[in-house]
Coordinates of C-alpha atoms in Angstrom, one line a residue:
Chain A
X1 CA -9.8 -58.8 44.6
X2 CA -9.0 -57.0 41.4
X3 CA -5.3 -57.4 40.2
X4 CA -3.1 -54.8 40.3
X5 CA 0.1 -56.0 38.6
X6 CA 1.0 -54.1 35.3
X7 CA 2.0 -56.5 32.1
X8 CA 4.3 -54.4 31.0
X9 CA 6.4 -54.6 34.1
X10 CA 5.6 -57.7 34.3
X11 CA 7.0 -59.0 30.9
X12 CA 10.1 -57.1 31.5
X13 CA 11.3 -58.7 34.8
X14 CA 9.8 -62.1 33.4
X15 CA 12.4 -61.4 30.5
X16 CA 15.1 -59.4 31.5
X17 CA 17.7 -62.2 32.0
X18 CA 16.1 -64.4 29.3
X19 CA 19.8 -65.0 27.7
X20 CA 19.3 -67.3 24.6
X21 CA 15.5 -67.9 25.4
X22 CA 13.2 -68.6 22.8
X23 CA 9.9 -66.6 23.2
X24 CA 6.4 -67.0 21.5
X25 CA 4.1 -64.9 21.8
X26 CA 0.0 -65.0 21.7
X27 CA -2.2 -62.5 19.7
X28 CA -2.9 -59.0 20.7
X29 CA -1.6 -57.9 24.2
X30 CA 1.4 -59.6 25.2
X31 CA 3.0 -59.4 21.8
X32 CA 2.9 -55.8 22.3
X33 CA 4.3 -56.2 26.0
X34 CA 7.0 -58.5 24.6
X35 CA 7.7 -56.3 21.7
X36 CA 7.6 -53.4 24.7
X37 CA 10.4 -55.4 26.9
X38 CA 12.9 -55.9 23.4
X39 CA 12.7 -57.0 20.2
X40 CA 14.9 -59.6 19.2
X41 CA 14.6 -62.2 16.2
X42 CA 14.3 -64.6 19.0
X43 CA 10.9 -63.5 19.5
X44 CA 8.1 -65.5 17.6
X45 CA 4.9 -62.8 17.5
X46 CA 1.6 -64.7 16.5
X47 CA -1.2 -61.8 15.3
X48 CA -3.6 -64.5 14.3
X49 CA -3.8 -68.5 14.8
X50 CA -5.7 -68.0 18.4
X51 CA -5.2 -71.1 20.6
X52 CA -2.2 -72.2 19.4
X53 CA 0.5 -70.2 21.2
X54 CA 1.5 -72.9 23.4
X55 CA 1.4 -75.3 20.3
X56 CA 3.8 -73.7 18.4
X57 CA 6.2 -73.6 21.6
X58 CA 5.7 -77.3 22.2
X59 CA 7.4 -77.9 18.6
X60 CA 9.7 -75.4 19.0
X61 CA 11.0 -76.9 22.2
X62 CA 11.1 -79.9 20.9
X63 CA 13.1 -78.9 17.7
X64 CA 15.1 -77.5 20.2
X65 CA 15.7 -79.5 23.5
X66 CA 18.7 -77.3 24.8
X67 CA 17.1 -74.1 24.5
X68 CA 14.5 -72.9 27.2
X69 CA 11.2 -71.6 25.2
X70 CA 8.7 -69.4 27.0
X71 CA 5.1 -69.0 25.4
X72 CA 3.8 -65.4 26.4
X73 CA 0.1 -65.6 26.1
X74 CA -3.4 -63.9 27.0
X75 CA -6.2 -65.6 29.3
X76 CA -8.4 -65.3 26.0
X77 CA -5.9 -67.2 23.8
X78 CA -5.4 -69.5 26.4
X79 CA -9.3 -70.9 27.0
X80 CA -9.4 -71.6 23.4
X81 CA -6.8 -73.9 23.4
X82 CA -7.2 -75.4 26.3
X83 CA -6.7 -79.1 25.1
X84 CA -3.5 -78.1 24.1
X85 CA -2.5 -77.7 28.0
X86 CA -3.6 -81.2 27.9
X87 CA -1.6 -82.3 25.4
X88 CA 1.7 -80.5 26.9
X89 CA 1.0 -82.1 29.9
X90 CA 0.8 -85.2 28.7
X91 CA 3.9 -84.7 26.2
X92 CA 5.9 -83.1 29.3
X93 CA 8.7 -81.1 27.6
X94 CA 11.3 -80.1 30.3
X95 CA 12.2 -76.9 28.5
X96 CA 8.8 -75.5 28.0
X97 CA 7.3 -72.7 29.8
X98 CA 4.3 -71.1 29.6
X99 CA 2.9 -67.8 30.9
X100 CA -0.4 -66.1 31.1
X101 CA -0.7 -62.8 31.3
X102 CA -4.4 -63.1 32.7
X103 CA -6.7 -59.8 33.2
X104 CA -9.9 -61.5 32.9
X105 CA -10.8 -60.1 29.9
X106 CA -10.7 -59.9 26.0
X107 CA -8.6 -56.7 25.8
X108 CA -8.5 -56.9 22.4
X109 CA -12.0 -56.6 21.2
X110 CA -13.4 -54.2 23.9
X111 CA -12.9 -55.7 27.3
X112 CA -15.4 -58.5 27.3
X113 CA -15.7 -60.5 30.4
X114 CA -13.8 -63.7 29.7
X115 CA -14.3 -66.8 32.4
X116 CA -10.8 -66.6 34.2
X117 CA -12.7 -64.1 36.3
X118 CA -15.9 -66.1 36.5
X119 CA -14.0 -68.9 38.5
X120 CA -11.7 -70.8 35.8
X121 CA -8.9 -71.5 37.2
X122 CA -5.8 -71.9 34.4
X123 CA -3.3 -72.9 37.0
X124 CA -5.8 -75.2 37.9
X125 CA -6.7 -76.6 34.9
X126 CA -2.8 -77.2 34.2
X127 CA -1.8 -79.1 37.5
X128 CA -5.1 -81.3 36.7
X129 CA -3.5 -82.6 33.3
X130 CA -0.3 -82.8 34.5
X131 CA 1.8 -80.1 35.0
X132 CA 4.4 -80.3 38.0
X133 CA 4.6 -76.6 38.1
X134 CA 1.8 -74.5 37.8
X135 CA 0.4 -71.2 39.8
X136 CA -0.9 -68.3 39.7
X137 CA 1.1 -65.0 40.8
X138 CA -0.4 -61.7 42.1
X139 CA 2.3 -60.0 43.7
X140 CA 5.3 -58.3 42.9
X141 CA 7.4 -60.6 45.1
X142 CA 5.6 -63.7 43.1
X143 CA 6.4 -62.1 39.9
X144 CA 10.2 -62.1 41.3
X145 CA 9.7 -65.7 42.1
X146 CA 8.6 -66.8 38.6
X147 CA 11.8 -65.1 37.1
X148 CA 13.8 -67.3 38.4
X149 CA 11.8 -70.4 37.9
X150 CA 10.3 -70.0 34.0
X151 CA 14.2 -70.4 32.8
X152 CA 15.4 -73.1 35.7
X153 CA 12.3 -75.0 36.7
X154 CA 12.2 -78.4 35.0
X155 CA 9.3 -78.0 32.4
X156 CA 6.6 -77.8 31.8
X157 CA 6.1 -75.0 33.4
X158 CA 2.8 -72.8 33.6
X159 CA 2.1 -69.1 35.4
X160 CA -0.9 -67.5 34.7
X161 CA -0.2 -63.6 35.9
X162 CA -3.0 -61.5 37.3
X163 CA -2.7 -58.4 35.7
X164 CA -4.5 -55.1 35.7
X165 CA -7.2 -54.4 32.9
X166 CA -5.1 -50.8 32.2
X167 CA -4.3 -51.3 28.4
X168 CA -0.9 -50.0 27.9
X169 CA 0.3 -48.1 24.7
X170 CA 0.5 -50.1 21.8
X171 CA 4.2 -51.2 20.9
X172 CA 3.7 -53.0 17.3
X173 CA 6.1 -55.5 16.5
X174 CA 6.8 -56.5 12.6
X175 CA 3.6 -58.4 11.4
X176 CA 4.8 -59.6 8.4
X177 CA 5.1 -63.3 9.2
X178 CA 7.7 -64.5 6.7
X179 CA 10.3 -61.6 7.8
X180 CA 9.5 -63.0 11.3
X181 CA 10.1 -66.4 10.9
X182 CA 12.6 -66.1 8.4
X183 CA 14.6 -63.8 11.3
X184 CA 13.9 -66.4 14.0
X185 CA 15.4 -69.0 11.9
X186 CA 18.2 -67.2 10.8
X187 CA 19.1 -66.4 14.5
X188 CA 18.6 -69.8 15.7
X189 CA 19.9 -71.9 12.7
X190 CA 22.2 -69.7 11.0
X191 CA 23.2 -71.0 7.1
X192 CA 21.3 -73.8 8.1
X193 CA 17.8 -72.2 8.0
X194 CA 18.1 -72.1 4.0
X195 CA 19.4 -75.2 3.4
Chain B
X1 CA 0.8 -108.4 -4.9
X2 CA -0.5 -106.3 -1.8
X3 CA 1.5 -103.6 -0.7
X4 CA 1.6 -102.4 2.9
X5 CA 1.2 -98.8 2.0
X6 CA 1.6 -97.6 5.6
X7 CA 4.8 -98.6 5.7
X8 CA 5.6 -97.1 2.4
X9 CA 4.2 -93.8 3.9
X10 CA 6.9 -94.8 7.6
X11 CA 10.1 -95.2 4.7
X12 CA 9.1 -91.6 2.8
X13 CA 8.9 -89.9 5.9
X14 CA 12.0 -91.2 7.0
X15 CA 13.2 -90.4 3.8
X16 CA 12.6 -86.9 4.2
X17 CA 13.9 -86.7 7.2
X18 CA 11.0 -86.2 9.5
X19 CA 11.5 -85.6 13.5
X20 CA 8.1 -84.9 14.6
X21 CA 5.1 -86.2 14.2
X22 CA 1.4 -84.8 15.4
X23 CA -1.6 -87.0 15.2
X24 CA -5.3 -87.4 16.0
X25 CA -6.4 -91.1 16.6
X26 CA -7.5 -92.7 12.9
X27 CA -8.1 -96.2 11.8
X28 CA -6.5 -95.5 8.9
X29 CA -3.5 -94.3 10.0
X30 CA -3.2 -97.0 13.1
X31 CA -0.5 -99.1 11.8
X32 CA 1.6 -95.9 10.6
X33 CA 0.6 -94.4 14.2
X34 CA 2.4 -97.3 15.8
X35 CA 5.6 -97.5 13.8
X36 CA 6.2 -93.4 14.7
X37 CA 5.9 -94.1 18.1
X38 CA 8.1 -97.1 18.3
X39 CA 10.8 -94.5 16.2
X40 CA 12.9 -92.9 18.5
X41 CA 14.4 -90.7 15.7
X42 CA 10.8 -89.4 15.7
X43 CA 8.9 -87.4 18.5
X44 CA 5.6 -88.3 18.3
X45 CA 2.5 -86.6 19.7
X46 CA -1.3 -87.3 20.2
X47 CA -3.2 -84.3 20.1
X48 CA -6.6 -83.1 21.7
X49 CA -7.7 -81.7 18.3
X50 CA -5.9 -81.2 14.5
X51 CA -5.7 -77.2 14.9
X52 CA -3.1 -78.1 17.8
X53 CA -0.7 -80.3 15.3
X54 CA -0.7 -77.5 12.1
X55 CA 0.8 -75.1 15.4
X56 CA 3.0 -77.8 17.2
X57 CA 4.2 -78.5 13.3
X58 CA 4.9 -74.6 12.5
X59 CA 6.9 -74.4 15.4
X60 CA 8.9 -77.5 14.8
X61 CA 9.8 -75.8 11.5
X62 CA 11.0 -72.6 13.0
X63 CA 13.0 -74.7 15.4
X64 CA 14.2 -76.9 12.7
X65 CA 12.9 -79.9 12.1
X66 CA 10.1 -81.3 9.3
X67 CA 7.0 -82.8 10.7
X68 CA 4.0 -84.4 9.6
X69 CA 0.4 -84.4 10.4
X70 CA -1.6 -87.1 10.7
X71 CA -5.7 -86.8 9.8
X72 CA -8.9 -88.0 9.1
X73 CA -10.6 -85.6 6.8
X74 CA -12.9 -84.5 9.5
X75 CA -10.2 -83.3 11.3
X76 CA -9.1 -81.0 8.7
X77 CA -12.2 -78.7 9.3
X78 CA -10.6 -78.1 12.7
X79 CA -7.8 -76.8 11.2
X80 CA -8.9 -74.1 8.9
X81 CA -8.1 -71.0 10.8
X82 CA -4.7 -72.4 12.6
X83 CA -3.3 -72.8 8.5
X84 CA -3.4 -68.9 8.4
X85 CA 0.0 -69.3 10.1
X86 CA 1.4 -71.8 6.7
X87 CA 0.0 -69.3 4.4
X88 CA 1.1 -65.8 6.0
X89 CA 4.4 -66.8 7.7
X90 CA 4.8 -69.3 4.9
X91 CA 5.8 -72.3 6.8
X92 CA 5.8 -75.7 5.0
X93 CA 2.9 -77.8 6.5
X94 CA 2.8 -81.8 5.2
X95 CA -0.6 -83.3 6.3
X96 CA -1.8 -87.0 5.0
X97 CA -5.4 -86.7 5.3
X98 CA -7.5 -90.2 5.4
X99 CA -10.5 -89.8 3.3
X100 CA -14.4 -90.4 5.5
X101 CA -17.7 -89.3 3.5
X102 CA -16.8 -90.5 0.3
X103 CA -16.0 -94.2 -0.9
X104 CA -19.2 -96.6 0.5
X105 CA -19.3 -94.3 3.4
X106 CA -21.9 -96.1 6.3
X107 CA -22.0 -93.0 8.1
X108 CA -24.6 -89.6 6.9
X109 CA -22.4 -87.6 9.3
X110 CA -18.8 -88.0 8.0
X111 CA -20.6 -87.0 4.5
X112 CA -20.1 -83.2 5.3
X113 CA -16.9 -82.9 5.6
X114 CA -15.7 -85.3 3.1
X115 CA -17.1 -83.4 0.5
X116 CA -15.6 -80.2 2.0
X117 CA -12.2 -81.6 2.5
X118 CA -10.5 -80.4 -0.6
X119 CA -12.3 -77.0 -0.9
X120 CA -11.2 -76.4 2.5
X121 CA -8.1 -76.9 2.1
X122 CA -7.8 -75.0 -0.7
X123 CA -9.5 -72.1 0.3
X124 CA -6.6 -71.7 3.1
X125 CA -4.0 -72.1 0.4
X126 CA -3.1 -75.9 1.4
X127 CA -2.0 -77.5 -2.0
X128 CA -3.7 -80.9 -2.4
X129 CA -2.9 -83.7 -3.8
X130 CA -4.9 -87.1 -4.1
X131 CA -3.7 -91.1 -4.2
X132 CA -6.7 -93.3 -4.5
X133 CA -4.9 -96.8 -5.0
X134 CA -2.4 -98.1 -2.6
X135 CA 0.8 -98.0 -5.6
X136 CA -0.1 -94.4 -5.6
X137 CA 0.4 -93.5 -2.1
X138 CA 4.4 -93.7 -1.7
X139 CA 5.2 -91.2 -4.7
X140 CA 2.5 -89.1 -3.9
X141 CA 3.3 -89.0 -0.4
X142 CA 7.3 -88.0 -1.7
X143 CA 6.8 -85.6 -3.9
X144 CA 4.7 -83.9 -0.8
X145 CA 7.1 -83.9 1.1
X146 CA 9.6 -82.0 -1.1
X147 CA 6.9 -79.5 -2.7
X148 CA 6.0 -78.6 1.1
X149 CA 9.5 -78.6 2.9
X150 CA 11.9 -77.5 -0.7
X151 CA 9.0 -74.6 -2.1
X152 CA 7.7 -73.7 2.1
X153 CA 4.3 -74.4 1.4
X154 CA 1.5 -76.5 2.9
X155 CA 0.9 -79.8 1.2
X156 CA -2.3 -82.0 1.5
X157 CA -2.0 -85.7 0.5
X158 CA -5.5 -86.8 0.9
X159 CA -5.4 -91.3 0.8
X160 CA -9.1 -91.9 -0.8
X161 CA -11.5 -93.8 1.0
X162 CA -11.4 -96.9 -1.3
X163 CA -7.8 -97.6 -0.1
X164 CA -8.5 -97.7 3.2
X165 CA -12.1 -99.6 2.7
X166 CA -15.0 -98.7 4.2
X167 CA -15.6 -98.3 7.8
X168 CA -17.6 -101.3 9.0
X169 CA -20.2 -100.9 11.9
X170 CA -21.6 -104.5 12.1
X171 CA -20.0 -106.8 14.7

């Protein structure tokens, strides 16, 4: 069954009542479809360090225990960290979510074939080291589900999102990694973030 | 006079104010392993792999709080790609490495990567810095800590093998 959600619309419903979320997002793809749904200094864009997007949303969550953090991730970027999903399941932050926007393919480098559509199951793999919440979401109505849940459900949370292999327009956010993280901490820490 | 110089390395990190701690199982860094986790000022996590603790520790800095990386210097070739986020976004990164492959070293295979620990590190822009006696460790291990978290760089205090002793395999 080939999936036939689009990210875009996707990331935009997943985020469009994200209030003072934190958001972190994986190389390639779905920083452009987090970029596409709003830039905000809240948003963390990684354009390298593959297979640590979830990492980096595990500290951030807990650095910041009252905040809800969402990791926005590809199916790629995901398999090559996938000890860290044990680690985060073992940790169990209550504020962390994380989402995988999951076409079954590297769609950065030419559409290779990547295992989530050779019978790898994510959602799987994430209940099996310990996440209370995890599924995988095909429809529209499932999508509407998940909104709700990735900023209510106690963490961690984990969605992977079957999404179609149509490659949206590229929507570049800033790359230049101290303006980003020197925005994010500014937003979130204020004076603080200089001291 | 013997000094326990894990527990010098517990009181500096206390000292500079560290909240989170990332580790992969060591021998060398046991003792200092169990006083973090028996902290409850200091979140401390066991990781699949060292890459996963330079990301947890960048995103603990953007939330803000300082963490600290625990290592043996195998480890620290698992990490080489993940420190492109210290250097680009430049995020301060403090990492005490435990030296293998070096001092009476029992074991051909650690060999590698002890001798490509510091040129590793380097070549990804980690700053590294070296205490090979046990009086050494505390300062070095403080001034670390301010070069990495005051001047938002990544520091590398690598503890020689000859403080820690050889690994012994005989039973």
């Amino acid at each position: 069954m080939s999936a036939v959600l689009d990210r875009r619309a996707v990331v935009a419903r997943l985020l469009r009542d994200r209030g003072d979320a934190l958001v972190v997002t994986g190389l390639g793809g779905p920083s452009y479809d987090v970029a596409a749904a709003g830039d905000t200094p809240l948003n963390f864009y990684l354009w390298a360090a593959m297979g640590g997007a979830a990492m980096v949303g595990l500290g951030v969550a807990r650095a910041q225990p009252r905040r809800r953090v969402v990791v926005i991730t590809g199916d790629g970027e995901m398999l090559m960290g996938l000890g860290s999903l044990a680690t985060i399941g073992v940790d169990a932050p209550a504020n962390l979510a994380i989402v995988v926007l999951d076409n079954e393919h590297y769609g950065e480098t030419g559409m290779q074939p990547a295992h989530t559509g050779r019978g790898v199951d994510l959602a799987g793999v994430a209940r099996a080291v310990g996440f209370g919440e995890a599924s995988s979401v095909r429809t529209e109505s499932e999508v509407e589900a998940l909104a709700g849940r990735l900023f209510s459900a106690k963490g961690p949370v984990f969605a992977t999102v079957k999404v179609s292999v149509e490659t949206p327009s590229m929507v570049l956010p800033a790359r230049d990694g101290a303006y980003l993280r020197s925005r994010f901490r500014e937003a979130l820490l204020g004076a603080e973030a200089h001291r | 006079m013997s000094i326990s110089w894990p527990d010098e390395i517990f009181a500096e990190l206390h000292a500079a104010r560290i909240r989170q701690v990332a580790y992969v199982p060591d021998a060398g860094h046991s003792q200092l392993i169990r006083r973090c986790h028996a902290d409850s000022s200091m979140h401390t996590v066991s990781l699949t792999t060292e890459e996963e603790g330079v990301a947890m520790l960048a995103g603990a800095w953007l939330g803000g709080d300082r963490g600290v990386l625990l290592l043996q210097s195998s480890g620290v070739g698992n990490c080489i790609n993940m420190l492109a986020l210290n250097q680009e976004c430049r995020i301060p990164l403090l990492a005490l490495v435990t030296m293998r492959g070096e001092w009476g070293e029992f074991n051909p295979w650690q060999a590698p990567m002890g001798q490509a620990t510091e040129p590793a590190l380097t070549a990804m822009g980690v700053r590294v810095y070296r205490a090979d006696t046990p009086e050494a460790i505390a300062e070095t291990v403080r001034a670390a800590a301010m070069f990495a978290f005051s001047s938002y760089r990544a520091v590398a205090v690598l503890i020689g093998q000859r403080v820690i002793g050889a690994k012994r395999f005989e039973k």
